[in-house]
Coordinates of N, CA and C in Angstrom, one line a residue:
M3 N 2.9 26.0 12.4 CA 2.2 26.3 11.4 C 1.7 25.5 10.5
A4 N 0.6 25.3 10.1 CA 0.6 23.9 9.4 C 0.1 24.5 7.9
V5 N 0.2 23.5 7.0 CA 0.2 23.4 5.6 C -0.9 22.6 4.8
P6 N -1.8 23.1 4.2 CA -2.9 22.1 3.6 C -2.2 20.8 3.0
N7 N -3.1 19.7 3.1 CA -2.5 18.5 2.3 C -3.8 18.0 1.7
R8 N -3.7 18.1 0.5 CA -4.8 17.3 -0.2 C -4.0 16.2 -0.8
A9 N -4.5 15.5 -1.7 CA -3.7 13.9 -2.2 C -2.3 14.7 -2.7
L10 N -1.3 13.9 -2.3 CA 0.2 14.1 -2.5 C 0.2 14.2 -4.0
N11 N -0.5 13.4 -5.0 CA -0.4 13.5 -6.2 C -0.8 14.9 -6.8
A12 N -1.8 15.6 -6.0 CA -2.1 17.0 -6.5 C -0.9 18.2 -6.7
Y13 N -0.3 18.1 -5.5 CA 0.9 19.1 -5.4 C 2.3 18.6 -5.4
L14 N 2.8 17.4 -5.4 CA 3.9 16.8 -5.3 C 4.7 17.1 -6.6
P15 N 4.1 16.9 -7.7 CA 4.7 17.0 -9.0 C 5.1 18.1 -9.3
A16 N 4.4 19.4 -9.0 CA 4.6 20.8 -9.1 C 5.8 21.3 -8.5
L17 N 6.1 20.6 -7.3 CA 7.1 20.9 -6.1 C 8.5 20.1 -6.4
R18 N 8.0 19.1 -7.5 CA 9.5 18.3 -7.6 C 10.3 19.2 -8.5
A19 N 9.9 20.5 -9.2 CA 10.6 21.5 -10.1 C 12.2 21.7 -9.5
G20 N 12.2 21.7 -8.0 CA 13.6 21.8 -7.5 C 13.6 22.1 -6.0
L21 N 14.5 21.7 -5.4 CA 14.7 22.0 -3.9 C 14.4 23.3 -3.7
A22 N 15.0 24.3 -4.6 CA 14.9 25.8 -4.1 C 13.7 26.1 -4.1
A23 N 12.8 25.7 -5.1 CA 11.6 26.3 -5.2 C 10.5 25.6 -4.0
C24 N 11.2 24.4 -3.7 CA 10.2 23.9 -2.8 C 10.4 24.4 -1.2
I25 N 11.6 24.8 -0.9 CA 11.8 25.7 0.3 C 11.5 27.1 0.1
L26 N 11.1 27.8 -0.8 CA 10.6 28.9 -0.7 C 9.2 28.5 -0.7
W27 N 8.6 27.8 -1.2 CA 6.9 27.8 -1.2 C 6.7 27.2 0.3
L28 N 7.7 26.4 0.8 CA 7.5 26.0 2.3 C 7.6 27.3 3.4
A29 N 8.5 28.4 2.7 CA 8.7 29.6 3.5 C 7.3 30.2 3.4
A30 N 6.7 30.6 2.3 CA 5.6 30.9 2.1 C 4.5 30.5 2.7
C31 N 4.3 29.7 2.6 CA 3.1 28.7 3.6 C 3.0 28.8 5.0
A32 N 4.6 29.0 5.5 CA 4.4 29.3 6.8 C 4.3 30.5 7.4
S33 N 4.5 31.6 6.3 CA 4.3 32.9 6.6 C 3.0 33.4 6.5
E34 N 2.1 32.7 5.7 CA 0.9 33.1 5.3 C -0.2 32.3 6.0
P35 N -1.5 32.6 6.1 CA -2.6 32.2 6.6 C -3.1 31.1 5.3
T36 N -3.7 30.2 5.6 CA -4.1 29.2 4.5 C -5.7 29.6 4.2
T37 N -5.9 29.6 3.1 CA -7.5 30.0 2.8 C -8.0 29.1 1.7
D38 N -9.3 29.0 1.7 CA -10.0 28.0 0.8 C -9.7 28.4 -0.6
S39 N -8.8 29.2 -1.2 CA -8.6 29.6 -2.3 C -7.5 28.4 -2.7
S40 N -6.7 27.9 -1.8 CA -5.6 27.1 -2.1 C -6.2 25.5 -2.7
S41 N -7.3 25.6 -2.3 CA -8.1 24.3 -2.7 C -8.5 24.3 -4.4
P42 N -8.2 23.1 -5.1 CA -8.5 23.2 -6.7 C -10.1 23.1 -6.6
P43 N -10.3 24.0 -7.7 CA -11.9 23.6 -8.1 C -12.2 22.3 -8.2
P44 N -13.8 21.8 -8.0 CA -14.1 20.8 -8.3 C -14.3 20.4 -9.9
E45 N -14.0 19.1 -10.3 CA -14.1 19.1 -11.8 C -15.8 18.9 -12.1
P46 N -16.1 19.4 -13.2 CA -17.3 19.1 -13.6 C -17.9 17.8 -13.7
G47 N -18.9 17.9 -13.0 CA -19.7 16.4 -13.0 C -19.1 15.6 -12.2
D48 N -18.0 16.1 -11.1 CA -17.2 15.1 -10.3 C -17.4 15.5 -8.9
T49 N -18.9 16.1 -8.6 CA -18.9 16.9 -7.3 C -18.8 16.0 -6.0
T50 N -19.3 14.5 -6.2 CA -19.1 13.5 -5.2 C -17.8 13.5 -4.8
E51 N -16.9 13.2 -5.7 CA -15.5 12.9 -5.7 C -14.8 14.0 -5.0
A52 N -15.1 15.2 -5.5 CA -14.4 16.6 -4.9 C -15.1 16.7 -3.6
A53 N -16.2 16.3 -3.1 CA -16.7 16.3 -1.8 C -15.9 15.5 -0.8
D54 N -15.6 14.0 -1.4 CA -14.8 13.4 -0.7 C -13.6 13.6 -0.4
R55 N -12.7 14.5 -1.4 CA -11.6 14.8 -1.3 C -11.3 15.8 -0.6
S56 N -12.6 16.7 -0.5 CA -12.5 18.1 0.8 C -12.7 17.2 2.0
A57 N -13.4 16.3 2.4 CA -13.4 15.9 3.4 C -12.4 15.4 4.0
A58 N -11.5 14.5 3.0 CA -10.3 13.8 3.6 C -9.3 15.0 4.0
T59 N -9.4 16.3 3.6 CA -8.4 17.1 3.4 C -7.9 17.3 5.0
R60 N -6.3 17.1 5.2 CA -6.0 17.3 6.5 C -4.9 18.5 6.4
E61 N -4.3 18.9 7.5 CA -3.2 19.8 7.5 C -2.2 19.0 8.2
F62 N -1.0 19.3 7.3 CA 0.3 18.5 7.9 C 1.2 19.8 8.5
P63 N 2.2 19.4 9.5 CA 2.9 20.3 9.9 C 4.0 20.5 8.8
V64 N 4.6 21.5 8.9 CA 5.8 21.7 8.0 C 6.8 20.8 7.8
D65 N 7.1 20.3 9.1 CA 8.4 19.3 9.1 C 8.1 18.0 8.4
T66 N 6.7 17.9 8.6 CA 6.0 16.6 8.0 C 6.0 16.9 6.4
L67 N 5.4 17.5 5.8 CA 5.4 18.0 4.6 C 7.0 17.8 4.1
Y68 N 8.0 18.8 4.7 CA 9.3 18.7 4.0 C 9.8 17.3 4.1
E69 N 9.7 16.6 4.9 CA 10.1 15.3 4.8 C 9.9 14.4 3.7
L70 N 8.3 14.8 3.4 CA 8.0 14.0 1.9 C 8.3 14.6 0.7
L71 N 8.5 15.7 0.9 CA 9.3 16.6 -0.3 C 10.9 15.7 -0.4
V72 N 11.3 15.9 0.6 CA 12.8 15.3 0.7 C 12.6 13.9 0.1
A73 N 11.8 12.9 0.8 CA 11.7 11.4 0.1 C 11.3 11.7 -1.2
E74 N 10.5 12.7 -1.7 CA 10.3 12.3 -3.3 C 11.4 12.9 -4.3
M75 N 12.5 13.7 -3.6 CA 13.8 14.1 -4.3 C 14.4 13.1 -4.3
A76 N 14.5 12.3 -3.0 CA 15.5 11.3 -2.8 C 14.9 9.9 -3.9
S77 N 14.1 9.7 -4.1 CA 13.2 8.8 -4.8 C 13.7 9.1 -6.4
N78 N 13.6 10.3 -6.5 CA 13.8 10.8 -8.2 C 15.3 10.7 -8.4
R79 N 16.1 10.7 -7.2 CA 17.7 10.4 -7.5 C 17.8 9.1 -7.4
G80 N 17.2 8.1 -7.0 CA 17.6 6.7 -6.8 C 17.9 6.5 -5.8
Q81 N 17.7 7.5 -4.6 CA 18.1 7.1 -3.2 C 17.0 6.6 -2.3
Y82 N 16.7 5.2 -2.8 CA 15.4 4.6 -2.2 C 15.4 4.5 -1.0
P83 N 16.6 3.8 -0.2 CA 16.3 3.8 1.3 C 16.0 5.1 1.7
M84 N 16.5 6.2 1.7 CA 16.3 7.3 2.1 C 14.5 7.7 2.3
A85 N 14.3 7.6 0.9 CA 12.9 7.8 0.6 C 11.8 7.0 1.3
L86 N 12.2 5.6 1.5 CA 11.4 4.8 2.0 C 11.5 4.9 3.5
E87 N 12.8 5.4 4.2 CA 12.6 5.7 5.9 C 11.8 7.1 6.1
N88 N 11.8 7.9 4.9 CA 11.0 9.1 5.2 C 9.5 8.9 5.1
Y89 N 9.2 8.0 4.4 CA 7.7 7.8 4.3 C 7.1 7.0 5.2
Q90 N 8.0 5.8 5.8 CA 7.7 5.1 6.8 C 7.5 5.6 8.0
R91 N 8.4 6.7 8.4 CA 8.4 7.7 9.5 C 6.9 8.4 9.8
Q92 N 6.9 9.1 8.5 CA 5.4 9.8 8.3 C 4.4 9.2 8.3
A93 N 4.5 7.9 7.7 CA 3.1 6.9 7.9 C 2.8 6.8 9.0
Y94 N 3.7 6.4 10.0 CA 3.4 6.3 11.3 C 3.0 7.3 12.2
K95 N 3.9 8.5 11.8 CA 3.7 9.8 12.4 C 1.9 10.4 12.1
T96 N 1.7 10.4 11.1 CA 0.8 11.0 10.6 C -0.7 10.2 10.5
R97 N -0.4 8.8 10.4 CA -1.7 7.9 10.1 C -2.5 8.2 9.0
D98 N -1.7 9.0 7.8 CA -2.4 9.2 6.8 C -2.6 8.2 5.9
P99 N -3.9 7.7 5.5 CA -3.9 6.5 4.3 C -3.0 6.6 3.1
Q100 N -3.0 7.9 2.8 CA -2.3 7.9 1.3 C -0.6 7.9 1.8
I101 N -0.2 8.4 2.7 CA 1.3 8.3 3.0 C 1.4 6.9 3.4
A102 N 0.4 6.3 4.0 CA 0.9 4.6 4.2 C 0.8 3.8 3.2
A103 N 0.0 4.3 2.3 CA 0.1 3.8 0.8 C 1.3 3.7 0.0
Q104 N 1.5 5.1 0.0 CA 3.0 5.1 -0.8 C 4.1 4.7 0.0
A105 N 4.3 4.3 1.4 CA 5.2 3.8 2.0 C 5.4 2.1 1.8
A106 N 3.9 1.7 1.8 CA 4.0 0.3 1.6 C 4.4 0.1 0.2
R107 N 4.0 0.7 -0.9 CA 4.3 0.4 -2.2 C 5.5 0.6 -2.5
L108 N 6.3 1.7 -2.0 CA 7.9 1.8 -1.9 C 8.5 0.7 -1.3
A109 N 8.2 0.1 -0.2 CA 8.8 -1.2 0.3 C 8.9 -2.4 0.0
N110 N 7.3 -2.1 -0.9 CA 7.1 -3.3 -1.6 C 8.3 -3.3 -2.8
A111 N 8.6 -2.2 -3.3 CA 9.4 -2.3 -4.6 C 11.1 -2.1 -4.2
V112 N 11.2 -1.4 -3.0 CA 12.9 -1.4 -2.5 C 13.2 -2.1 -1.3
G113 N 12.2 -2.2 -0.3 CA 12.5 -2.7 1.1 C 12.3 -4.2 1.0
T114 N 12.2 -4.7 2.0 CA 12.1 -6.1 2.8 C 10.8 -6.5 2.6
P115 N 10.4 -7.9 2.5 CA 9.2 -8.5 2.4 C 8.4 -8.1 4.0
E116 N 9.4 -7.8 4.9 CA 8.8 -7.6 6.4 C 8.3 -6.1 6.7
Q117 N 9.0 -5.2 5.9 CA 8.9 -4.1 5.6 C 7.2 -4.0 5.2
T118 N 7.3 -4.1 4.0 CA 6.2 -4.2 3.3 C 5.1 -4.8 4.1
A119 N 4.9 -5.8 4.8 CA 4.0 -6.4 5.7 C 3.5 -5.6 6.7
E120 N 4.5 -5.1 7.2 CA 4.2 -3.8 8.5 C 3.4 -2.6 8.1
L121 N 3.9 -2.2 6.8 CA 3.4 -1.2 6.4 C 2.0 -1.4 5.7
A122 N 1.8 -2.4 5.2 CA 0.5 -2.7 4.5 C -0.6 -3.1 5.6
R123 N 0.1 -3.6 6.8 CA -1.0 -3.8 7.8 C -1.6 -2.5 8.4
L124 N -0.2 -1.5 8.4 CA -0.8 0.0 9.0 C -1.8 0.6 8.0
W125 N -1.4 0.2 6.7 CA -2.4 1.0 5.7 C -4.1 0.0 5.8
L126 N -3.8 -1.0 6.0 CA -5.1 -1.8 6.4 C -5.9 -1.1 7.7
E127 N -4.9 -0.9 8.7 CA -5.7 -0.4 9.8 C -6.5 1.0 9.4
L128 N -5.9 2.0 8.5 CA -6.5 3.1 8.2 C -7.5 2.8 6.8
E129 N -7.6 1.7 6.1 CA -8.3 1.6 4.9 C -8.7 0.0 5.1
P130 N -9.7 -0.5 6.0 CA -9.6 -1.9 6.0 C -10.3 -2.6 4.9
D131 N -10.9 -2.0 3.9 CA -11.4 -3.0 2.5 C -10.7 -2.2 1.2
K132 N -9.3 -1.8 1.3 CA -8.7 -1.4 0.3 C -7.8 -2.5 -0.2
V133 N -8.0 -2.9 -1.7 CA -7.8 -4.2 -2.4 C -6.2 -4.2 -2.4
D134 N -5.6 -3.4 -2.5 CA -4.1 -3.1 -2.8 C -3.3 -3.3 -1.5
A135 N -3.9 -3.0 -0.6 CA -3.3 -3.3 0.7 C -3.3 -4.7 1.2
H136 N -4.6 -5.2 1.1 CA -4.7 -6.6 1.1 C -3.5 -7.5 0.2
Y137 N -3.6 -7.0 -1.3 CA -2.6 -7.6 -1.9 C -1.2 -7.5 -1.5
L138 N -0.8 -6.5 -1.2 CA 0.3 -6.5 -0.6 C 1.0 -7.0 0.4
L139 N 0.0 -7.2 1.3 CA 0.3 -7.9 2.5 C 0.3 -9.4 2.1
A140 N -0.9 -10.0 1.5 CA -0.5 -11.4 0.8 C 0.8 -11.7 0.2
T141 N 1.2 -10.8 -0.5 CA 2.4 -11.2 -1.6 C 3.7 -11.0 -0.4
S142 N 3.7 -10.3 0.3 CA 4.7 -10.1 1.1 C 5.0 -11.2 2.1
L143 N 3.8 -11.3 2.8 CA 3.6 -12.8 3.8 C 4.1 -14.1 3.0
S144 N 3.7 -14.0 1.8 CA 4.0 -15.1 0.8 C 5.6 -15.4 0.8
R145 N 6.2 -14.2 0.4 CA 7.7 -13.8 0.2 C 8.3 -14.3 1.5
Q146 N 7.8 -14.2 2.4 CA 8.2 -14.8 3.8 C 8.3 -16.1 3.8
G147 N 7.3 -17.0 3.1 CA 7.2 -18.4 3.6 C 5.7 -18.4 4.6
R148 N 5.1 -17.4 4.7 CA 3.9 -17.6 5.5 C 2.9 -17.4 4.7
V149 N 2.8 -19.0 3.9 CA 1.7 -19.2 3.0 C 0.5 -18.9 3.2
R150 N 0.0 -19.6 4.4 CA -1.4 -20.0 5.1 C -1.8 -18.4 5.4
E151 N -0.8 -17.7 6.0 CA -1.5 -16.5 6.3 C -1.6 -15.4 4.9
A152 N -0.6 -15.9 4.2 CA -0.8 -15.1 2.8 C -2.4 -15.3 2.1
F153 N -2.4 -16.9 2.1 CA -3.9 -17.2 1.6 C -4.8 -16.7 2.0
A154 N -5.2 -16.3 3.5 CA -6.1 -15.8 4.3 C -6.4 -14.4 3.4
Q155 N -5.0 -13.6 3.3 CA -5.2 -12.3 3.1 C -5.7 -12.1 1.2
M156 N -5.5 -13.4 0.5 CA -5.9 -13.5 -0.6 C -6.9 -13.6 -0.8
Q157 N -7.8 -14.2 0.0 CA -9.2 -14.4 0.0 C -9.7 -12.8 0.4
Q158 N -9.2 -12.0 1.0 CA -9.7 -10.6 1.1 C -9.7 -10.0 -0.3
V159 N -8.6 -10.4 -0.8 CA -8.5 -10.0 -2.2 C -9.7 -10.1 -3.3
E160 N -10.0 -11.4 -3.3 CA -11.2 -12.0 -4.1 C -12.5 -11.7 -3.3
R161 N -12.9 -11.5 -2.3 CA -13.8 -10.9 -1.7 C -14.3 -9.4 -2.0
L162 N -13.0 -8.6 -2.2 CA -13.5 -7.3 -2.6 C -13.1 -7.1 -3.9
A163 N -12.5 -8.1 -4.9 CA -12.0 -7.7 -5.9 C -12.8 -8.7 -7.0
G164 N -13.3 -9.7 -6.6 CA -13.9 -10.9 -7.4 C -13.0 -12.0 -7.8
R165 N -11.8 -11.7 -7.9 CA -11.1 -12.9 -8.0 C -9.6 -12.6 -7.4
A166 N -8.6 -13.4 -7.4 CA -7.1 -13.3 -6.8 C -6.3 -14.4 -7.1
P167 N -5.2 -13.9 -7.4 CA -4.1 -14.9 -8.2 C -3.3 -15.5 -6.8
Y168 N -4.0 -16.7 -6.7 CA -3.6 -17.6 -5.6 C -2.7 -18.2 -6.3
S169 N -2.4 -18.6 -7.5 CA -1.1 -19.2 -8.0 C 0.2 -18.7 -7.6
R170 N 0.2 -17.4 -7.2 CA 1.3 -16.8 -6.8 C 2.0 -17.3 -5.7
I171 N 0.9 -17.4 -4.6 CA 1.3 -18.0 -3.3 C 1.7 -19.6 -3.6
A172 N 0.9 -20.1 -4.4 CA 1.1 -21.7 -4.6 C 2.6 -21.7 -5.1
A173 N 3.1 -20.8 -6.3 CA 4.5 -21.0 -6.3 C 5.7 -20.7 -5.5
D174 N 4.9 -19.6 -4.6 CA 6.0 -19.1 -3.6 C 6.3 -20.8 -2.5
S175 N 5.1 -21.4 -2.4 CA 5.2 -22.6 -1.6 C 6.1 -23.7 -1.8
L176 N 6.4 -23.8 -3.1 CA 7.1 -24.8 -3.6 C 8.7 -24.8 -3.1
N177 N 9.2 -23.4 -2.7 CA 10.2 -23.2 -1.9 C 10.2 -23.5 -0.5
Q178 N 9.3 -23.9 0.3 CA 8.9 -24.0 1.4 C 8.9 -25.7 1.9
P179 N 9.0 -25.6 3.0 CA 9.0 -27.3 3.7 C 7.4 -27.8 3.4
E180 N 7.7 -29.2 3.3 CA 6.5 -29.9 2.7 C 5.4 -29.4 3.8
K181 N 5.4 -29.1 5.1 CA 4.3 -28.9 5.9 C 3.5 -27.8 5.5
A182 N 4.3 -26.7 5.1 CA 3.9 -25.4 4.6 C 2.9 -25.7 3.2
R183 N 3.5 -26.6 2.2 CA 2.7 -27.0 1.3 C 1.5 -27.5 1.4
T184 N 1.5 -28.8 2.4 CA 0.2 -29.4 2.9 C -0.7 -28.8 3.3
G185 N 0.1 -27.8 4.3 CA -1.3 -26.9 5.0 C -2.0 -26.0 4.1
L186 N -1.0 -25.1 3.0 CA -1.8 -24.5 2.0 C -2.7 -25.2 1.0
L187 N -2.4 -26.4 0.7 CA -3.2 -27.3 -0.1 C -4.4 -27.6 0.5
E188 N -4.4 -27.9 1.8 CA -5.8 -28.2 2.7 C -6.3 -26.8 2.8
D189 N -6.1 -25.8 2.8 CA -7.0 -24.4 2.8 C -7.4 -24.4 1.3
I190 N -6.8 -24.4 0.2 CA -7.3 -24.4 -0.9 C -8.6 -25.5 -1.0
Q191 N -8.3 -26.6 -0.8 CA -9.2 -27.8 -1.1 C -10.6 -27.5 -0.1
R192 N -10.4 -27.0 1.0 CA -11.5 -26.6 1.7 C -12.2 -25.5 0.9
V193 N -11.8 -24.4 0.3 CA -12.6 -23.4 -0.1 C -12.9 -24.0 -1.4
L194 N -12.4 -24.9 -2.0 CA -12.6 -25.5 -3.1 C -14.1 -26.3 -3.1
S195 N -14.3 -27.0 -1.7 CA -15.5 -27.9 -1.5 C -16.6 -27.0 -1.6
D196 N -16.8 -25.3 -1.4 CA -17.5 -24.6 -1.7 C -17.6 -23.9 -3.1
Q197 N -16.7 -24.0 -3.6 CA -16.4 -23.0 -4.9 C -15.5 -24.1 -5.9
P198 N -16.0 -25.1 -6.2 CA -15.5 -26.1 -7.2 C -15.3 -25.4 -8.7
D199 N -15.5 -24.4 -9.1 CA -15.5 -23.8 -10.2 C -14.5 -22.7 -10.4
N200 N -13.6 -22.6 -9.1 CA -13.1 -21.1 -9.0 C -11.9 -21.6 -9.7
V201 N -11.5 -21.0 -11.0 CA -10.4 -21.3 -11.6 C -9.1 -20.8 -11.1
E202 N -8.8 -19.7 -10.6 CA -7.5 -19.6 -9.6 C -7.3 -20.3 -8.6
L203 N -8.4 -20.8 -7.8 CA -7.9 -22.0 -6.8 C -7.4 -23.2 -7.5
L204 N -8.0 -23.8 -8.5 CA -7.7 -24.9 -9.5 C -6.5 -24.9 -10.0
M205 N -6.0 -23.4 -10.4 CA -4.8 -23.2 -10.8 C -3.6 -23.4 -9.7
A206 N -4.2 -22.9 -8.7 CA -2.8 -22.8 -7.3 C -2.8 -24.4 -7.1
K207 N -4.0 -25.1 -7.2 CA -3.9 -26.6 -6.7 C -2.9 -27.4 -7.5
S208 N -3.4 -27.1 -9.0 CA -2.4 -27.8 -9.9 C -0.9 -27.4 -9.7
I209 N -0.4 -26.5 -8.9 CA 1.1 -26.0 -9.1 C 1.8 -27.0 -8.1
I210 N 0.5 -27.0 -6.9 CA 1.2 -27.7 -5.3 C 1.0 -29.1 -5.7
Q211 N 0.4 -29.5 -6.4 CA -0.3 -31.1 -6.5 C -0.5 -31.4 -8.0
P212 N 0.6 -31.4 -8.7 CA 0.3 -31.6 -10.6 C -0.2 -33.2 -10.7
V213 N -1.2 -32.7 -11.6 CA -2.0 -33.9 -12.2 C -1.0 -34.9 -12.8
S214 N -0.9 -36.1 -12.3 CA -0.3 -37.1 -12.9 C -0.5 -37.9 -14.0

């Protein structure tokens, strides 16, 4: 039996009241057919967004929803490795963009750069033009010393958001071998040749190659 999934933020806060209540809720959902009445009414003046939410509605198996609830409970108790493990497993199992996003953000907060990059890539598979996903991938690659790959991802952030904090990658490059810094500087100068007034790029260049 499957239970309805809307945006996790819509129902998880209510379920955090206690594990006992969660179990009772799951049991009730498992024994009763789902109906349209379980969907929240659209907000006035927001019919387009409501339609998008309705179109995105999926059904999750009970075991998936249970693992997400356990992850939330673990996170609330500071048991972050367990929370991340559950979210990561369910992100790959369901391929749901909201779950992938939560897993990537959690990995960025408490996991490794490698985990963050892996989950950010999954998120981008599901939502290719998500700015936050590109940013998480860029910063996680930068933390691994893969600054040129990070620069390419930060360019996607700029494409989608209009600007990007290239200086963060430049700062990370200072801890890398000279070859990595030189390569990043070449990339920055190449883009600056087309965008000479790009303040973010100029700042990044000044970090790597300070004006004497």
